[in-house]
Coordinates of C-alpha atoms and ligand atoms in Angstrom, one line a residue:
Chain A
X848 CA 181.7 -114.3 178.9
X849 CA 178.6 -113.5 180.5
X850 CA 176.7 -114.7 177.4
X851 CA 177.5 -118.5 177.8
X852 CA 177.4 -118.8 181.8
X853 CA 174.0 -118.9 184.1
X854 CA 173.1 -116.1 185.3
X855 CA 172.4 -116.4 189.0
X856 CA 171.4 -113.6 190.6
X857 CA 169.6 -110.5 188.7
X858 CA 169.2 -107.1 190.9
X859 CA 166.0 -105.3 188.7
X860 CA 165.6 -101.6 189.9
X861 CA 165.9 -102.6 193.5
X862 CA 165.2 -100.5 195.6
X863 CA 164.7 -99.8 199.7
X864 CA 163.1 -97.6 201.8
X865 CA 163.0 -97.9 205.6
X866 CA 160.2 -96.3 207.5
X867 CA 160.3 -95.0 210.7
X868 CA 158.6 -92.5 212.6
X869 CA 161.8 -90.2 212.4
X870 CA 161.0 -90.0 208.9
X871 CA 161.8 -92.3 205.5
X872 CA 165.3 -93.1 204.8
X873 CA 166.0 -94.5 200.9
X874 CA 169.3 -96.3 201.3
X875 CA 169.2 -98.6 198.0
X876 CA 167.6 -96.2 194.6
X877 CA 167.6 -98.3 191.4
X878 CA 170.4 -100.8 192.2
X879 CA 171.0 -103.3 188.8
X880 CA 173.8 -105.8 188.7
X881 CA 173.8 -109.4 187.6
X882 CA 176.1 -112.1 189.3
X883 CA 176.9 -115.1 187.0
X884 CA 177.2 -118.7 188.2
X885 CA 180.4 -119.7 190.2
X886 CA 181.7 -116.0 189.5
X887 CA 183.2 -113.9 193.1
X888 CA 181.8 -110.6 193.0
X889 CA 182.9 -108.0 195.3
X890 CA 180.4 -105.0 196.8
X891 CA 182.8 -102.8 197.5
X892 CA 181.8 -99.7 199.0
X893 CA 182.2 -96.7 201.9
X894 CA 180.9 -97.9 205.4
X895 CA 176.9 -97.0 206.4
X896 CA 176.3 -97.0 202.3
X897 CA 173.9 -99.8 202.3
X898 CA 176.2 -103.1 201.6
X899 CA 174.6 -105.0 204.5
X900 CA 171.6 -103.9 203.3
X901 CA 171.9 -105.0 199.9
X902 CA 172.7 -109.0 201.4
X903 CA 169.7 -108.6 203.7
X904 CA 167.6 -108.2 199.9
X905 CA 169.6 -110.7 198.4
X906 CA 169.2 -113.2 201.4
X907 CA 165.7 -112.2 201.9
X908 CA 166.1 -111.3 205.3
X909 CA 164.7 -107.8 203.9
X910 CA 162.7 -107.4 201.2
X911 CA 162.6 -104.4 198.5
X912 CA 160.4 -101.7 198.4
X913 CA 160.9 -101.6 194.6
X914 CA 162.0 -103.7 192.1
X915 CA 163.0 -107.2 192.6
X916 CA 165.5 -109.6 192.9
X917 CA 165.8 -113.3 191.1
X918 CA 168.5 -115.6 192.2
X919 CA 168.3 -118.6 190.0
X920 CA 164.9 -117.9 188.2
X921 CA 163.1 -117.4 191.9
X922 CA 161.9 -114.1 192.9
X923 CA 163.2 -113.8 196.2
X924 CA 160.5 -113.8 198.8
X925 CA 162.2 -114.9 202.1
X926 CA 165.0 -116.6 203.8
X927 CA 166.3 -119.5 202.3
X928 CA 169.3 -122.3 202.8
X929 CA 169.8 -121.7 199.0
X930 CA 171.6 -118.8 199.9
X931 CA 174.1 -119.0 202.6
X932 CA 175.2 -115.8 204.4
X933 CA 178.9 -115.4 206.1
X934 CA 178.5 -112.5 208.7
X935 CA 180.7 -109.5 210.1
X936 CA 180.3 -111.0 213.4
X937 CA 181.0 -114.5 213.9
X938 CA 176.8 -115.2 214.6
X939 CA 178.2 -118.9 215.6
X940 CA 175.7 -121.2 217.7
X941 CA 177.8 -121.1 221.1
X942 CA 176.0 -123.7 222.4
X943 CA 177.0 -126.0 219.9
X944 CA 180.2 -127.6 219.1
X945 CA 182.2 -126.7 216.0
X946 CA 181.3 -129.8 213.9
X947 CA 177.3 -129.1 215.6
X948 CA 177.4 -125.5 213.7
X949 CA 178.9 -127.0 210.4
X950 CA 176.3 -129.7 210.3
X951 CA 173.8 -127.4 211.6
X952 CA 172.2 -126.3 208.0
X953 CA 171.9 -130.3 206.2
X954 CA 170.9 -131.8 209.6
X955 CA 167.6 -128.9 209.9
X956 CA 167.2 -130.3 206.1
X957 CA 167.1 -134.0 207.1
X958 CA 170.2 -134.9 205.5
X959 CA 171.0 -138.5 207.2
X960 CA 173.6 -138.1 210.0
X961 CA 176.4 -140.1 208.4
X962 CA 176.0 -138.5 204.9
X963 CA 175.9 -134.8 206.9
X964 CA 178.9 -135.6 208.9
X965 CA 180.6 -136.5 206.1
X966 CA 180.3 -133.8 204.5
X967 CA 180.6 -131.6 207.1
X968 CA 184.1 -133.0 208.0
X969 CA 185.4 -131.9 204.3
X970 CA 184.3 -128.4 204.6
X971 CA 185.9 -128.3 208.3
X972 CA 189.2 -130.0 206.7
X973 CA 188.9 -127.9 204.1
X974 CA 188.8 -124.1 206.3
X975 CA 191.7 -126.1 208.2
X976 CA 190.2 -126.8 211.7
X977 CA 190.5 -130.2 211.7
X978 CA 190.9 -131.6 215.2
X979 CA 188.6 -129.0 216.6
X980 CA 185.3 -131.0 215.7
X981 CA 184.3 -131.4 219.2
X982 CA 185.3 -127.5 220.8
X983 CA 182.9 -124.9 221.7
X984 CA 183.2 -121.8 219.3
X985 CA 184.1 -119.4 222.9
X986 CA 187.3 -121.5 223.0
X987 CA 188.2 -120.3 219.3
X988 CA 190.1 -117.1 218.2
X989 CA 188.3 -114.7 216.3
X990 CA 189.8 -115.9 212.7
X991 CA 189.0 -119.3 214.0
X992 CA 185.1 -118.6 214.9
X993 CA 185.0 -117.0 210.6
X994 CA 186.3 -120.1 209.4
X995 CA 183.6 -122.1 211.2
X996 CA 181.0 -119.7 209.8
X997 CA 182.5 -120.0 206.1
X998 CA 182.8 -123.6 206.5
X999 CA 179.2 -123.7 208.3
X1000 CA 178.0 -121.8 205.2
X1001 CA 179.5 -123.9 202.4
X1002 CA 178.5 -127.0 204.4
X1003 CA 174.8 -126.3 203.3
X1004 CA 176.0 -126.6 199.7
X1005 CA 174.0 -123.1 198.8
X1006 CA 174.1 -121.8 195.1
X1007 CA 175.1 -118.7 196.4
X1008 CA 177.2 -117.5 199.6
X1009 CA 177.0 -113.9 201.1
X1010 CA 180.0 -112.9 202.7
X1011 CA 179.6 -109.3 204.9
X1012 CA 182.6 -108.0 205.6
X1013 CA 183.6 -111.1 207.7
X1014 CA 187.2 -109.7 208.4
X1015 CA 186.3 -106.6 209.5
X1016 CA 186.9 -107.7 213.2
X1017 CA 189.9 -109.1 212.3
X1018 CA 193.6 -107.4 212.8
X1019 CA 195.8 -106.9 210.0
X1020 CA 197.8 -110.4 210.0
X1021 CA 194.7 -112.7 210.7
X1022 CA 193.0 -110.7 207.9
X1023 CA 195.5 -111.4 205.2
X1024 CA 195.6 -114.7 206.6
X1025 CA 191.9 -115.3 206.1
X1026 CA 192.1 -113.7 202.6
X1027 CA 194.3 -116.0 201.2
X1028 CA 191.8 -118.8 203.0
X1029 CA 189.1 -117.4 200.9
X1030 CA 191.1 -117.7 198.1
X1031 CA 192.1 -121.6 198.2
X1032 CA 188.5 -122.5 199.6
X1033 CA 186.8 -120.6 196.7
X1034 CA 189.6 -122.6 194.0
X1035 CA 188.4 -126.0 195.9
X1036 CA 185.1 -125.9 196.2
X1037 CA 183.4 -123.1 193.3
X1038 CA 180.5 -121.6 194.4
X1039 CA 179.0 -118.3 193.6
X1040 CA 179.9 -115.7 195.9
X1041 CA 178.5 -112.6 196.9
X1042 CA 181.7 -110.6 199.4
X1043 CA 181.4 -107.0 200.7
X1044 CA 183.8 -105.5 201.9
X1045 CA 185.4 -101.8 202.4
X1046 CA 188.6 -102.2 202.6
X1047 CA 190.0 -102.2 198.2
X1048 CA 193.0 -104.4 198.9
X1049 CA 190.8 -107.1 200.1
X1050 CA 188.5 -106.5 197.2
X1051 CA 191.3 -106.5 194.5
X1052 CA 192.6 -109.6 196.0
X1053 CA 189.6 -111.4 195.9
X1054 CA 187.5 -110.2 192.8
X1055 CA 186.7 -111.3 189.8
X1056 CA 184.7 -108.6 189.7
X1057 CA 184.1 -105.6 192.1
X1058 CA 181.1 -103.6 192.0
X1059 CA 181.2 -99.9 193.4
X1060 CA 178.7 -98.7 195.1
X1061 CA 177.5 -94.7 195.5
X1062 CA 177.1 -94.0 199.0
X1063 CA 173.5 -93.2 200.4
X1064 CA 171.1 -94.0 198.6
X1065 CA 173.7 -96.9 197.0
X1066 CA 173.7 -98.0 193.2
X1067 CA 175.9 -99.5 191.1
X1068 CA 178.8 -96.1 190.2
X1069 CA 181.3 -98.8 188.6
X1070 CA 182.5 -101.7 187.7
X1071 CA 185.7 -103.6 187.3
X1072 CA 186.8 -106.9 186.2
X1073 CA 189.9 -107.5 187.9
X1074 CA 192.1 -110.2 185.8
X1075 CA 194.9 -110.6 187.4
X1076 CA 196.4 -114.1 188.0
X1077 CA 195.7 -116.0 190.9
X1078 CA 196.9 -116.0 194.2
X1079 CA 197.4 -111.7 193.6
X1080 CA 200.4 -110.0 194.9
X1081 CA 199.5 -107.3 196.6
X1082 CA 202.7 -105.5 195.6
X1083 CA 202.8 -106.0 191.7
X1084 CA 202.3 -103.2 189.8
X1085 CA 199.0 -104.2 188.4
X1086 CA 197.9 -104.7 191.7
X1087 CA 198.7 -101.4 192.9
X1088 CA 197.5 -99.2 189.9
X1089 CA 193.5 -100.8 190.4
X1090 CA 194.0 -100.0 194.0
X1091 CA 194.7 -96.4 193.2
X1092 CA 192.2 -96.4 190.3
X1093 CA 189.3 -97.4 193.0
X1094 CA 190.4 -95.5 195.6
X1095 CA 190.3 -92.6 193.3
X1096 CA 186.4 -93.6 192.3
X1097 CA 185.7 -94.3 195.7
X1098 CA 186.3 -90.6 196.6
X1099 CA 184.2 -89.1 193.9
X1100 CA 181.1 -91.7 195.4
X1101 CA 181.2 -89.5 198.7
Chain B
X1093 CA 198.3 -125.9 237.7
X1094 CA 200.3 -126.2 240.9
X1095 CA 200.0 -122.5 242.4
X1096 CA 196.2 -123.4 241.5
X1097 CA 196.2 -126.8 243.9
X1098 CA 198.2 -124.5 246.4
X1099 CA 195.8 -122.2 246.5
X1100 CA 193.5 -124.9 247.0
X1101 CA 194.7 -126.4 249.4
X1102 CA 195.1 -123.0 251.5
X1103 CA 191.8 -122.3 251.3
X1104 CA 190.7 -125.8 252.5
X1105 CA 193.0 -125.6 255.4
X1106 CA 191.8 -122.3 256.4
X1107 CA 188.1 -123.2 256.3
X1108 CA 188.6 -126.2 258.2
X1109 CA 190.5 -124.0 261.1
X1110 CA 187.3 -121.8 261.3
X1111 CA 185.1 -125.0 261.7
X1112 CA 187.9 -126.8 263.7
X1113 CA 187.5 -123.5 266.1
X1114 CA 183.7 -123.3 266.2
X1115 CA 183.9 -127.3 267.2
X1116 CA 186.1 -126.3 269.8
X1117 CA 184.7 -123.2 271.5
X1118 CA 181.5 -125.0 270.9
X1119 CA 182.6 -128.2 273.4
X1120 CA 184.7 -126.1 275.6
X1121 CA 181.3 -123.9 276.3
X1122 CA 179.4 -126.7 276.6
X1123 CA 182.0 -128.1 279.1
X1124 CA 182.8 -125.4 281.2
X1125 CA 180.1 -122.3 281.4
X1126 CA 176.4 -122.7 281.5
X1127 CA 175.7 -122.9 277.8
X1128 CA 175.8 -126.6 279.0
X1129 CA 172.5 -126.8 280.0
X1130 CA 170.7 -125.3 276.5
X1131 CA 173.2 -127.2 274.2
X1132 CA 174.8 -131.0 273.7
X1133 CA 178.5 -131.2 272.7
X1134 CA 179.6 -131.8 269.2
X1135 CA 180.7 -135.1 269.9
X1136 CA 177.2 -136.0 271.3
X1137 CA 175.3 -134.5 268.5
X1138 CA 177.1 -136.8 266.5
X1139 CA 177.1 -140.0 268.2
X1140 CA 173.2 -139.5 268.1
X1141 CA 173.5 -139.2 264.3
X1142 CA 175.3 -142.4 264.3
X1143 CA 173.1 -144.0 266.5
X1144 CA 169.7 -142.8 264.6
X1145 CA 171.0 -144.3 261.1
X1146 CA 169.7 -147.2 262.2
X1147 CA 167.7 -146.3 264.7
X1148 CA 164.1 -144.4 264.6
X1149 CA 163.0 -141.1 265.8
X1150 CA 159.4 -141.3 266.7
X1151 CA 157.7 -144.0 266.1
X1152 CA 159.6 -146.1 262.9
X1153 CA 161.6 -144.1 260.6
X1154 CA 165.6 -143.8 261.0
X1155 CA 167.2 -140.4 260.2
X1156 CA 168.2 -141.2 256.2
X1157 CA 164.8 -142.3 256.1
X1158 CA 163.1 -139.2 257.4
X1159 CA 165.8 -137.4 254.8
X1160 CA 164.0 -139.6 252.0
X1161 CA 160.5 -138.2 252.9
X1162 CA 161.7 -135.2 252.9
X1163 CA 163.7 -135.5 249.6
X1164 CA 160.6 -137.2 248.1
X1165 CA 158.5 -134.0 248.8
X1166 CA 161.1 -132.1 247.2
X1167 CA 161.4 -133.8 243.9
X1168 CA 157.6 -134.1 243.3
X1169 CA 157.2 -130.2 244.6
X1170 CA 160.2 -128.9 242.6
X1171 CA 160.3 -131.2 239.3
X1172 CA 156.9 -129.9 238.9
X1173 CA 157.8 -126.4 239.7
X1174 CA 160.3 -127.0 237.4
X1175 CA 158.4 -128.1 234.9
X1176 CA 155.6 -125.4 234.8
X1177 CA 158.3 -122.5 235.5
X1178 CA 160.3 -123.2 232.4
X1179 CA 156.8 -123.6 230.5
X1180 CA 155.6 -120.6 231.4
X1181 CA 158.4 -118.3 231.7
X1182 CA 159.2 -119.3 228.2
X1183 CA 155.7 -118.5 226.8
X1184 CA 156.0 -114.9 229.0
X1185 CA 159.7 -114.1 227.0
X1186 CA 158.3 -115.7 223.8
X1187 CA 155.1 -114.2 223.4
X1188 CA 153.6 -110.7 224.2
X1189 CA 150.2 -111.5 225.1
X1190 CA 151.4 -114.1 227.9
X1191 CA 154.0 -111.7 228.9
X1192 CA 151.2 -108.5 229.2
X1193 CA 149.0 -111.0 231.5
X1194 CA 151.4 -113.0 233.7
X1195 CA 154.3 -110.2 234.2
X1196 CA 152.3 -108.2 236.7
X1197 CA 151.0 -111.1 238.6
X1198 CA 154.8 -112.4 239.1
X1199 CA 155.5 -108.8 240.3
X1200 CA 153.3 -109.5 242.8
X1201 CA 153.4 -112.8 244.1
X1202 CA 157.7 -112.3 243.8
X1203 CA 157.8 -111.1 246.9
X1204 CA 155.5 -113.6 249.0
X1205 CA 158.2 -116.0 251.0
X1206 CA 157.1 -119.6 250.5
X1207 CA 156.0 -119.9 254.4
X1208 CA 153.0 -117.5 253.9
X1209 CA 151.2 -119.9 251.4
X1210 CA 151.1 -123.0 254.3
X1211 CA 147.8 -121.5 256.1
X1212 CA 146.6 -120.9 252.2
X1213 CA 147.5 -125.0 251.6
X1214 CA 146.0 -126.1 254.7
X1215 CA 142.6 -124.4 254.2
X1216 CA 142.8 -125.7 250.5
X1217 CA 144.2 -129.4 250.9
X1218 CA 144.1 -130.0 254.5
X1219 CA 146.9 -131.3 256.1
X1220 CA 148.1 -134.3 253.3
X1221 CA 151.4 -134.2 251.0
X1222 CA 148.8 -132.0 248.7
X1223 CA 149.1 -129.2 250.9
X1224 CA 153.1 -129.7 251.1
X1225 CA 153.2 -130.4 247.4
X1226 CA 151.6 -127.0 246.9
X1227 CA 153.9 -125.4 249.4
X1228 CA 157.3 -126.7 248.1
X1229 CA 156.0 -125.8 244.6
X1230 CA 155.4 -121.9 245.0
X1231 CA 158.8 -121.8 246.7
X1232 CA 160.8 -122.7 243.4
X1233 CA 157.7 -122.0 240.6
X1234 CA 159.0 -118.3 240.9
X1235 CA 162.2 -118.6 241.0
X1236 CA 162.0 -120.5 238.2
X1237 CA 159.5 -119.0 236.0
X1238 CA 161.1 -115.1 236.7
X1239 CA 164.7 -116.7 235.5
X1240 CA 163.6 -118.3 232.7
X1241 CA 161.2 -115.4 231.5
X1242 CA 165.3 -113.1 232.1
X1243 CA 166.6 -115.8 229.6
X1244 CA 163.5 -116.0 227.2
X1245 CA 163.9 -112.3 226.6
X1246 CA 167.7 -112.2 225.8
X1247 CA 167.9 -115.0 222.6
X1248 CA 169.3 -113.2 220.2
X1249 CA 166.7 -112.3 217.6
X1250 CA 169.9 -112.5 215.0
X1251 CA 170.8 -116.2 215.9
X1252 CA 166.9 -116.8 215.0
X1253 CA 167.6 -115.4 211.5
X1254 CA 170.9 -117.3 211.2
X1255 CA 168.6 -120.5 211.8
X1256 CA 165.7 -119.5 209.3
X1257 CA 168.7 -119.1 206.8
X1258 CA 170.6 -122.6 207.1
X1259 CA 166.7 -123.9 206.7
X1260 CA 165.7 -124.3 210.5
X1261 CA 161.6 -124.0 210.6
X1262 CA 159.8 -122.2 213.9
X1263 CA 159.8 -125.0 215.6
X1264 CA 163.3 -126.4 215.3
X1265 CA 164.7 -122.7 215.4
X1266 CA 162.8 -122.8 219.0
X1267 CA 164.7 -125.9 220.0
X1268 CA 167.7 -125.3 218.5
X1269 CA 168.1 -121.3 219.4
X1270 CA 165.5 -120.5 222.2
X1271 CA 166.0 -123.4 224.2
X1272 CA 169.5 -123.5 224.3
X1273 CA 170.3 -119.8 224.7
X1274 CA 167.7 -120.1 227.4
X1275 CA 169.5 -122.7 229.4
X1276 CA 172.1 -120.9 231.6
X1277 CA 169.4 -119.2 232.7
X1278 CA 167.1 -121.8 233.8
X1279 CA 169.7 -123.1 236.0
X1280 CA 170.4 -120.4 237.6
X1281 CA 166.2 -120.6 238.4
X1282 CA 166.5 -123.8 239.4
X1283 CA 169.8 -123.4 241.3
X1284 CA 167.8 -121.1 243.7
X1285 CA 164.4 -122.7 243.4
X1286 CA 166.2 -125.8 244.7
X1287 CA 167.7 -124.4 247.7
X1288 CA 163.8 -122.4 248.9
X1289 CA 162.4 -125.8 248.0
X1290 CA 164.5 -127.5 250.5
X1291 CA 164.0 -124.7 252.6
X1292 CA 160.3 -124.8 252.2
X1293 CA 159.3 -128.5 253.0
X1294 CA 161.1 -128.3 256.7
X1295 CA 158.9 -125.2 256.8
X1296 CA 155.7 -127.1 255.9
X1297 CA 156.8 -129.9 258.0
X1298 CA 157.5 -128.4 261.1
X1299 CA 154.1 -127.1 261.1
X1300 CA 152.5 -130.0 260.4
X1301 CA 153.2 -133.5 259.7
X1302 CA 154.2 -136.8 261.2
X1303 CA 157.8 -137.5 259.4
X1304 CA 160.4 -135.7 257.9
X1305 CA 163.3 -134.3 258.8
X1306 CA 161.2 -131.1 259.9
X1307 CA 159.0 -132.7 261.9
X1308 CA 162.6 -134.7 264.0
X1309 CA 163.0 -131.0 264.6
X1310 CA 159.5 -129.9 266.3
X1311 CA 159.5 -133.3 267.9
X1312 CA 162.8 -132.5 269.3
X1313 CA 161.5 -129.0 270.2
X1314 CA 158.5 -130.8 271.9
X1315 CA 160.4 -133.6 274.3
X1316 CA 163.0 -130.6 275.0
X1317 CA 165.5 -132.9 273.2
X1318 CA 168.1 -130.5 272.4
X1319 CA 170.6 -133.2 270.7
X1320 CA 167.5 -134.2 268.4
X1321 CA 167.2 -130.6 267.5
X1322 CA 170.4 -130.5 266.5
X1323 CA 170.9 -133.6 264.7
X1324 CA 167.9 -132.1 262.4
X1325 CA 169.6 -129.2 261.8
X1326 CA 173.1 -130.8 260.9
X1327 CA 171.0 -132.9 258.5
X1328 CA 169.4 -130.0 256.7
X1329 CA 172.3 -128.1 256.1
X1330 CA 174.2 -131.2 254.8
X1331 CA 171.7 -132.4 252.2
X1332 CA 171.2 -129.0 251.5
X1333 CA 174.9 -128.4 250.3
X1334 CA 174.7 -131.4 248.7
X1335 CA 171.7 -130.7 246.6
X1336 CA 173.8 -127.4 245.6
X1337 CA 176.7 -129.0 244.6
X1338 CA 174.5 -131.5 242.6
X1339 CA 173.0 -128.8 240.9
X1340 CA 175.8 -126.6 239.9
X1341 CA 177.8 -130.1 238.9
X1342 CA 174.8 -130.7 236.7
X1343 CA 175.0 -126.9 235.4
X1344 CA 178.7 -127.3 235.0
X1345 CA 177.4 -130.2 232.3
X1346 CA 174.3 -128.5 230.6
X1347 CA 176.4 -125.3 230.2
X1348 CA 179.7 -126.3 229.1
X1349 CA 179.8 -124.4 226.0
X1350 CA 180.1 -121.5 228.1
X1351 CA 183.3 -121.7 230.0
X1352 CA 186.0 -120.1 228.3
X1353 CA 189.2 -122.1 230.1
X1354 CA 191.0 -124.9 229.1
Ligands
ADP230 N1 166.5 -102.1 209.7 C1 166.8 -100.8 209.5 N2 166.0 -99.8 209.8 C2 166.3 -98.5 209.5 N3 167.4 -98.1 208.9 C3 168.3 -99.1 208.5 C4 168.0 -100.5 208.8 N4 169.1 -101.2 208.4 C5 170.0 -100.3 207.8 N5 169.5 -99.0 207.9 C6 170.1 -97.8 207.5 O1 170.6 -98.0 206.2 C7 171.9 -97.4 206.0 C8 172.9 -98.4 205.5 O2 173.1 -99.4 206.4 P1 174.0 -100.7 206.1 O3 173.3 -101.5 205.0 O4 174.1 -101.5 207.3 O5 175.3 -100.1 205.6 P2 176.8 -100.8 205.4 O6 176.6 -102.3 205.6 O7 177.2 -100.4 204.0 O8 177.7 -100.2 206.4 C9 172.3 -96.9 207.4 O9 172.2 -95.5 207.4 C10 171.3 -97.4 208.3 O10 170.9 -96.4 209.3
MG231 MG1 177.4 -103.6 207.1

């Protein structure tokens, strides 16, 4: 499949270095993977490995210390509302109201206000918080405060969206919850989507593909395309035996 | 929501017994021991009140209008101090150079009460509303400049990069992340700076000037008019709780992104 569809992010021998006066610490060595257009690829790997590290590149909050990184034909060289980023904490604008966050990325772009709050409103509607336009994100439960950042994050219309591991806060109900929110918001409105998570259920639920990651210093270890019809059961037997099978890979990574 | 107006309502009650009590002791005092000769009753203190709304103390102006001179000073001295605080305790948070220079000095100058800088203001600008301006100003300028440097250095260096990446630039990151994270903070500057302002001008007029609600004081002090006196100080203390609750009903506006209740 990859053949026919646009290729949207290449990862070319990345690879990072922090240095510090402690000493050098190589946390990504030779990392290559390709995400194709509209595609949701998991990162799935053990905590501390590098994951965050790896958006940071991809985002261009970071950049490499080798190799480089092309998302859409661009070398990546800096932060950019191309690329959207979900965080593991909420990161909302306190100080702004719920509809002031979603809007926050088109009106910084000079997107006219009606046209902005327009479209604003559908990603709102569509992470279901409508009727809480006008609330300040402290007055919002945790799952609530994610949904503003996934709907603040699609509301810039990016090519690509980061997600890093934006449940992890969460407890066990609200996560599920939230996964199956992914789920219908990613059917609605296709973008490309970059999700990292630890936790394999999640992952399997998601994917359409999850990339395993070696722990310190992280590259690619495996891959898996995960074709299981949409929404997953966690429970089916299909589901269960790829949960095992990564599991099982994840150990050897350690 | 009713225990709350209960509650309320009790603690109402109880502070108007404690100033119910002081009213009384106060008169019966007055009444019946010598205290009678160094202080006027309540009631007298407040019939003069009444009686100077329309009528002047010293030579033309009534009581609200010595308040307005007074309130006038205060604006000018503190809207400027508010002004050049927020300024420059921003550039201090925001930028290390500022921050290497000025930080020290405020150390310094912190602990200075506004009242020593009036025989500084009346060697440098005489004995005009320059010298008061200058007087009122140093009384909320710190304040106002060490809170808002407190705020400055707390944004959240994440919430910047959250900016840069929905496409904010510098400068709309710095009104849209700086400034407002900055905010609480500034009131609570100006919250205080208010109240040393208001302090401050009765200081610089009671030592010299020919109106305000400082100088009804000194004059009072002067013609041994103990009710005058007192009126003065009623006055204070009144628009001085009233500039409070201004201010935090103002903050209470600004900040309400930060209150977590219904
Ligand atoms: N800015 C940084 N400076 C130095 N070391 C860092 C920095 N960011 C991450 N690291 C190191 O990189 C490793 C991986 O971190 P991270 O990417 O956050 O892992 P993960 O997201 O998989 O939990 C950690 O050991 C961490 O100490
Ligand atoms: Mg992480």
């Amino acid at each position: 499949m990859s053949e026919t569809r646009k290729t949207v992010i290449e990862c070319k021998h990345v690879s990072k270095t922090f240095y510090s006066m402690a000493g050098d610490n190589l946390v990504v060595s030779d990392l290559n993977f390709n995400v194709y257009e509209n595609e949701f690829v998991v990162l799935f790997g053990p905590g501390q490995c590098g994951k965050s590290t790896i958006l940071n590149l991809i985002s261009g909050l970071e950049s490499p210390t080798g190799g480089e990184i092309v998302v859409s034909g661009e070398k990546v060289s800096g932060p950019s509302p191309k690329r959207g980023m979900v965080y593991q904490t909420t990161n909302l604008f306190m100080w702004y109201t719920v509809m002031q966050n979603v809007e926050f990325g088109p009106k910084m772009q000079g997107v006219p206000k009606k046209i902005r709050r327009e479209r604003a409103q559908k990603y709102i509607d569509l992470v279901g918080l409508n009727g809480f336009e006008n609330q300040f994100p402290v007055k919002l439960s945790g799952g609530m405060q994610q949904r503003v950042g996934i709907a603040r994050a699609y509301a810039n219309e990016p090519e690509l969206i980061c997600m890093d591991e934006p449940f992890g806060h969460l407890d066990a109900q609200t996560r599920y919850l939230m996964e199956e929110e992914v789920e219908r918001i990613s059917n609605t409105a296709r973008r490309t989507v970059v999700f990292v998570t630890n936790n394999a259920e999640e992952a399997i639920y998601l994917a359409d593909r999850i990339i395993l990651l070696h722990n310190c210093p992280t590259s690619v270890h495996k891959e898996y395309t995960v074709d299981l019809p949409r929404p997953r059961d966690y429970t089916s037997p299909e589901f269960l035996a790829l949960r095992e099978q990564i599991t099982a890979d994840m150990d050897n990574t350690l | 929501m009713k225990i709350k107006l209960k509650e309320m309502g009790n603690s109402l009650f109880f502070s108007l017994i404690g100033i119910a009590a002081i009213l009384i002791l106060w008169t019966l005092g007055v009444k019946f021991t010598s205290v009678g000769l160094l202080l006027p009753t309540p009631l007298e203190v407040l019939q003069r009140m009444a009686y100077t709304f329309s009528n002047a103390i010293g030579r033309e102006l009534t009581l609200p209008m010595h308040l307005a001179v007074s309130l006038r000073r205060v604006v000018i001295g503190f809207s400027l101090a508010s002004v050049c605080g927020v300024v420059l305790g921003i550039a201090m948070g925001r930028f290390r150079m500022v921050e290497a220079v000025c930080k020290p000095l405020f150390e310094l100058v912190r602990p200075i009460p506004s009242v020593a800088w009036i025989p500084l203001a009346i060697v440098w600008f005489g004995i005009g509303e320059t010298a008061k301006t200058f007087i009122i100003f140093m009384a909320g300028f710190v304040n106002i400049v060490v809170n808002t440097y407190a705020g400055a250095k707390q944004v959240d260096e994440n919430m910047l990069g959250v900016a840069y990446m929905l496409g904010a630039n510098e400068i709309q990151a710095f009104f849209h992340v700086v400034i407002p994270s900055c905010v609480p903070y500034i009131f609570a500057g100006m919250q205080v700076g208010l109240s040393t302002c208001w302090m401050a001008v009765l200081a610089a007029e009671m030592v010299s000037s020919t109106e305000g609600i400082g100088w009804t004081i000194t004059a009072g002090q002067e013609n041994g008019d103990m009710t005058q006196i007192f009126v003065g100080i009623i006055a204070i203390a009144v628009v001085g709780l009233l500039l409070a609750v201004l201010m935090r009903w103002a903050e209470r506006v600004l900040c309400r992104w930060r209150v977590r209740g219904k």
